[in-house]
Coordinates of N, CA and C and ligand atoms in Angstrom, one line a residue:
M1 N 0.9 -1.2 0.0 CA 0.0 0.0 0.0 C 0.9 1.2 0.0
S2 N 0.7 2.1 -1.0 CA 1.5 3.3 -1.1 C 0.9 4.4 -0.2
E3 N 1.8 5.3 0.1 CA 1.5 6.4 1.1 C 0.6 7.4 0.4
L4 N -0.4 7.9 1.1 CA -1.3 9.0 0.5 C -0.5 10.3 0.6
K5 N -0.6 11.1 -0.5 CA 0.0 12.4 -0.5 C -1.1 13.4 -0.7
L6 N -0.9 14.6 -0.2 CA -1.9 15.7 -0.4 C -1.7 16.4 -1.8
C7 N -2.8 16.6 -2.4 CA -2.8 17.4 -3.7 C -2.2 18.8 -3.4
Q8 N -1.4 19.3 -4.3 CA -0.8 20.6 -4.1 C -1.5 21.7 -4.8
G9 N -2.7 21.4 -5.4 CA -3.6 22.4 -6.0 C -3.9 23.5 -5.0
T10 N -3.9 24.7 -5.4 CA -4.1 25.8 -4.5 C -5.5 26.0 -4.1
S11 N -6.4 25.4 -4.8 CA -7.9 25.5 -4.5 C -8.6 24.2 -4.3
C12 N -7.8 23.1 -4.2 CA -8.4 21.8 -4.1 C -9.5 21.7 -3.1
H13 N -9.3 22.3 -1.9 CA -10.3 22.2 -0.9 C -11.6 23.0 -1.2
Q14 N -11.5 23.9 -2.2 CA -12.7 24.8 -2.5 C -13.6 24.1 -3.5
Y15 N -13.2 22.9 -4.0 CA -14.1 22.2 -4.9 C -15.0 21.3 -4.1
T16 N -16.3 21.5 -4.0 CA -17.1 20.9 -3.0 C -17.7 19.6 -3.5
T17 N -16.8 18.6 -3.8 CA -17.2 17.3 -4.1 C -17.4 16.4 -2.9
Q18 N -18.2 15.4 -3.0 CA -18.5 14.6 -1.8 C -17.3 13.9 -1.2
D19 N -16.3 13.5 -2.1 CA -15.1 12.9 -1.6 C -14.2 13.8 -0.8
R20 N -14.4 15.1 -1.0 CA -13.6 16.0 -0.2 C -14.2 16.4 1.2
L21 N -15.5 16.0 1.3 CA -16.2 16.3 2.6 C -15.8 15.3 3.6
K22 N -15.1 15.8 4.7 CA -14.5 14.9 5.7 C -14.9 15.4 7.1
G23 N -14.8 14.5 8.1 CA -15.0 14.9 9.5 C -16.2 14.3 10.0
T24 N -16.4 14.5 11.3 CA -17.6 14.0 12.0 C -18.8 14.8 11.8
K25 N -19.9 14.2 12.0 CA -21.2 14.9 11.8 C -21.2 16.2 12.6
G26 N -21.6 17.3 12.0 CA -21.7 18.6 12.6 C -20.3 19.3 12.6
N27 N -19.3 18.6 12.1 CA -18.0 19.2 12.1 C -17.3 18.9 10.8
K28 N -18.1 18.8 9.7 CA -17.5 18.4 8.4 C -16.9 19.6 7.7
T29 N -15.8 19.4 7.0 CA -15.2 20.4 6.1 C -14.8 19.8 4.8
F30 N -14.7 20.7 3.8 CA -14.2 20.2 2.5 C -12.6 20.3 2.6
Q31 N -12.0 19.2 2.3 CA -10.5 19.1 2.5 C -9.8 18.8 1.2
T32 N -8.5 19.2 1.2 CA -7.6 18.9 0.1 C -7.6 17.4 0.0
R33 N -7.7 16.9 -1.3 CA -7.6 15.5 -1.5 C -6.3 14.8 -1.2
R34 N -6.3 13.6 -0.7 CA -5.1 12.8 -0.5 C -5.3 11.6 -1.5
R35 N -4.1 11.3 -2.2 CA -4.1 10.2 -3.2 C -2.8 9.5 -3.2
S36 N -2.8 8.2 -3.6 CA -1.6 7.5 -3.7 C -1.0 7.7 -5.1
N37 N -1.8 8.1 -6.1 CA -1.4 8.4 -7.4 C -1.8 9.8 -7.8
L38 N -0.9 10.7 -8.1 CA -1.2 12.0 -8.4 C -0.6 12.4 -9.8
L39 N -1.2 13.3 -10.5 CA -0.7 13.8 -11.8 C 0.6 14.5 -11.4
F40 N 1.7 14.3 -12.2 CA 3.0 14.8 -11.9 C 3.5 14.6 -10.5
D41 N 2.9 13.6 -9.9 CA 3.2 13.2 -8.5 C 2.8 14.3 -7.5
E42 N 1.9 15.3 -7.9 CA 1.6 16.4 -7.1 C 0.1 16.8 -7.1
F43 N -0.7 16.4 -8.1 CA -2.0 17.0 -8.2 C -3.0 15.9 -8.4
C44 N -4.2 16.1 -7.8 CA -5.3 15.1 -7.9 C -6.0 15.1 -9.2
S45 N -6.0 16.3 -10.0 CA -6.7 16.4 -11.2 C -6.0 17.4 -12.1
Q46 N -6.5 17.4 -13.4 CA -6.0 18.5 -14.3 C -6.4 19.9 -13.8
H47 N -7.6 19.9 -13.2 CA -8.1 21.2 -12.7 C -7.1 21.8 -11.7
C48 N -6.7 20.9 -10.7 CA -5.8 21.4 -9.7 C -4.4 21.7 -10.2
T49 N -4.0 20.9 -11.2 CA -2.7 21.1 -11.9 C -2.7 22.5 -12.5
H50 N -3.8 22.8 -13.2 CA -3.9 24.1 -13.9 C -4.0 25.3 -12.9
D51 N -4.7 25.1 -11.8 CA -4.8 26.1 -10.7 C -3.4 26.5 -10.3
W52 N -2.5 25.5 -10.0 CA -1.2 25.7 -9.5 C -0.4 26.4 -10.6
I53 N -0.4 26.0 -11.8 CA 0.3 26.6 -12.9 C -0.1 28.0 -13.1
A54 N -1.4 28.3 -13.1 CA -1.9 29.7 -13.3 C -1.3 30.6 -12.2
Q55 N -1.1 30.1 -11.0 CA -0.6 30.9 -9.9 C 0.9 31.1 -9.9
Y56 N 1.6 30.0 -10.2 CA 3.0 29.9 -9.9 C 3.9 29.8 -11.2
I57 N 3.4 29.7 -12.4 CA 4.3 29.3 -13.5 C 5.3 30.4 -13.8
T58 N 5.0 31.7 -13.7 CA 6.0 32.7 -14.0 C 7.1 32.7 -13.0
R59 N 6.8 32.5 -11.7 CA 7.8 32.4 -10.6 C 8.7 31.2 -10.8
A60 N 8.1 30.1 -11.2 CA 8.8 28.8 -11.4 C 9.8 29.0 -12.6
I61 N 9.4 29.6 -13.7 CA 10.2 29.8 -14.9 C 11.4 30.7 -14.5
D62 N 11.0 31.8 -13.8 CA 12.1 32.7 -13.4 C 13.1 32.0 -12.5
H63 N 12.6 31.1 -11.6 CA 13.5 30.4 -10.7 C 14.4 29.4 -11.5
F64 N 13.9 28.6 -12.4 CA 14.6 27.5 -13.0 C 15.3 28.0 -14.3
G65 N 15.0 29.1 -14.8 CA 15.7 29.6 -16.0 C 14.7 29.9 -17.2
R66 N 14.6 31.1 -17.6 CA 13.7 31.5 -18.7 C 14.5 31.3 -20.0
T67 N 13.8 30.9 -21.0 CA 14.3 30.8 -22.4 C 14.3 32.3 -22.9
T68 N 15.5 32.8 -23.3 CA 15.6 34.2 -23.7 C 16.0 34.3 -25.2
E69 N 16.4 33.1 -25.8 CA 16.7 33.1 -27.2 C 16.2 31.9 -27.8
A70 N 15.8 31.9 -29.1 CA 15.3 30.7 -29.7 C 16.3 29.6 -29.7
K71 N 15.9 28.4 -29.4 CA 16.8 27.2 -29.5 C 16.7 26.7 -30.9
H72 N 17.8 26.0 -31.3 CA 17.9 25.5 -32.6 C 18.2 24.0 -32.6
L73 N 17.4 23.3 -33.4 CA 17.6 21.9 -33.6 C 18.6 21.7 -34.8
T74 N 19.8 21.2 -34.6 CA 20.8 21.0 -35.6 C 21.1 19.6 -35.8
E75 N 22.0 19.3 -36.8 CA 22.5 17.9 -36.9 C 23.1 17.4 -35.7
Q76 N 23.7 18.3 -34.9 CA 24.5 17.9 -33.7 C 23.7 17.5 -32.5
N77 N 22.4 18.0 -32.5 CA 21.6 17.7 -31.3 C 20.2 17.1 -31.7
A78 N 20.1 16.5 -32.9 CA 18.8 16.1 -33.4 C 18.6 14.6 -33.3
W79 N 19.5 13.9 -32.5 CA 19.3 12.4 -32.3 C 18.2 12.1 -31.3
V80 N 17.3 11.2 -31.7 CA 16.2 10.8 -30.8 C 16.2 9.2 -30.8
K81 N 15.9 8.7 -29.7 CA 15.9 7.2 -29.6 C 14.5 6.8 -30.0
Q82 N 14.4 5.7 -30.7 CA 13.2 5.1 -31.1 C 13.3 3.6 -31.1
Y83 N 12.1 2.9 -31.0 CA 12.1 1.5 -31.2 C 11.0 1.1 -32.2
D84 N 11.2 -0.1 -32.7 CA 10.1 -0.6 -33.7 C 10.1 -2.1 -33.5
W85 N 9.2 -2.7 -34.2 CA 9.1 -4.2 -34.0 C 9.5 -4.8 -35.3
D86 N 10.1 -6.0 -35.2 CA 10.4 -6.7 -36.4 C 9.1 -7.2 -37.2
S87 N 9.3 -7.7 -38.4 CA 8.1 -8.0 -39.2 C 7.2 -9.0 -38.6
N88 N 7.6 -9.8 -37.7 CA 6.7 -10.8 -37.0 C 6.2 -10.3 -35.7
Y89 N 6.5 -9.0 -35.4 CA 6.1 -8.4 -34.1 C 6.5 -9.3 -32.9
Q90 N 7.7 -9.9 -33.0 CA 8.2 -10.8 -31.9 C 9.3 -10.0 -31.1
N91 N 10.1 -9.2 -31.8 CA 11.2 -8.6 -31.2 C 11.2 -7.1 -31.5
R92 N 11.6 -6.3 -30.4 CA 11.8 -4.9 -30.6 C 13.2 -4.7 -31.1
F93 N 13.4 -3.7 -31.9 CA 14.8 -3.2 -32.2 C 14.8 -1.7 -32.0
Y94 N 16.0 -1.3 -31.6 CA 16.2 0.1 -31.2 C 17.1 0.8 -32.1
V95 N 16.8 2.0 -32.4 CA 17.6 2.9 -33.3 C 17.7 4.3 -32.8
Y96 N 18.8 4.9 -33.1 CA 18.9 6.3 -32.9 C 18.7 7.0 -34.3
V97 N 17.8 8.0 -34.4 CA 17.4 8.6 -35.6 C 17.8 10.1 -35.5
N98 N 18.5 10.6 -36.5 CA 18.8 12.0 -36.6 C 17.6 12.7 -37.3
K99 N 16.9 13.6 -36.6 CA 15.7 14.2 -37.2 C 16.0 15.2 -38.3
I100 N 17.3 15.6 -38.4 CA 17.6 16.5 -39.5 C 18.1 15.7 -40.7
T101 N 19.1 14.8 -40.5 CA 19.7 14.1 -41.6 C 19.0 12.8 -42.0
K102 N 18.1 12.3 -41.1 CA 17.4 11.0 -41.2 C 18.3 9.8 -41.1
E103 N 19.6 10.0 -40.8 CA 20.5 8.9 -40.5 C 20.0 8.1 -39.4
Q104 N 20.1 6.7 -39.5 CA 19.8 5.8 -38.4 C 21.0 5.0 -37.9
R105 N 21.1 4.8 -36.6 CA 22.2 4.0 -36.1 C 21.6 3.0 -35.1
P106 N 22.0 1.8 -35.1 CA 21.4 0.8 -34.2 C 21.8 1.1 -32.7
L107 N 20.9 0.8 -31.8 CA 21.1 0.9 -30.4 C 20.9 -0.4 -29.7
T108 N 21.6 -0.6 -28.6 CA 21.2 -1.8 -27.8 C 20.1 -1.4 -26.9
E109 N 19.4 -2.3 -26.3 CA 18.3 -2.0 -25.4 C 18.9 -1.3 -24.2
Q110 N 20.1 -1.6 -23.7 CA 20.7 -1.0 -22.6 C 21.0 0.5 -22.9
Q111 N 21.4 0.8 -24.1 CA 21.7 2.2 -24.5 C 20.4 2.9 -24.6
Y112 N 19.3 2.3 -25.1 CA 18.0 2.9 -25.2 C 17.5 3.3 -23.8
D113 N 17.7 2.4 -22.8 CA 17.2 2.7 -21.5 C 18.0 3.6 -20.7
D114 N 19.3 3.8 -21.1 CA 20.2 4.6 -20.4 C 20.0 6.1 -20.7
N115 N 19.4 6.8 -19.7 CA 19.1 8.3 -19.9 C 20.4 9.1 -20.1
N116 N 21.5 8.6 -19.7 CA 22.8 9.4 -19.9 C 23.4 9.1 -21.3
Y117 N 23.0 8.0 -21.9 CA 23.6 7.7 -23.2 C 23.0 8.6 -24.3
T118 N 23.8 9.3 -25.0 CA 23.3 10.2 -26.1 C 24.4 10.4 -27.2
L119 N 23.9 10.6 -28.4 CA 24.8 11.0 -29.5 C 24.8 12.5 -29.6
N120 N 23.9 13.2 -29.0 CA 23.8 14.6 -29.1 C 24.9 15.3 -28.4
E121 N 25.4 16.4 -29.0 CA 26.4 17.3 -28.4 C 25.6 18.1 -27.3
R122 N 26.3 18.2 -26.2 CA 25.6 18.9 -25.1 C 26.0 20.4 -25.0
Ligands
LIG201 ZN1 -6.6 18.6 -6.0

């Protein structure tokens, strides 16, 4: 059994659904939802996700770094990992595909799963 976490939505407790109504008779309140599975591991619903974003997104971007110039996809950073199935749909095969040149290079499953393995220049 996984642990219940509180939704981080700024207005979660203001949505008056029956599942949020908690407490003993005569002392009931609408409360922030608790869930074992949350969107982005933080929110009970898309509505609560949006509420948080609407309130905090500018501060979050300023904190983590704002894009101030257009980014460019070039041959040097256009490699993406993909997989496909063989003709019998029995085995997966893995490839690196360059989205600019369309060149393909084979990958092992371990390289595919390794988030640090890349052909892209950093
Ligand atoms: Zn919520």
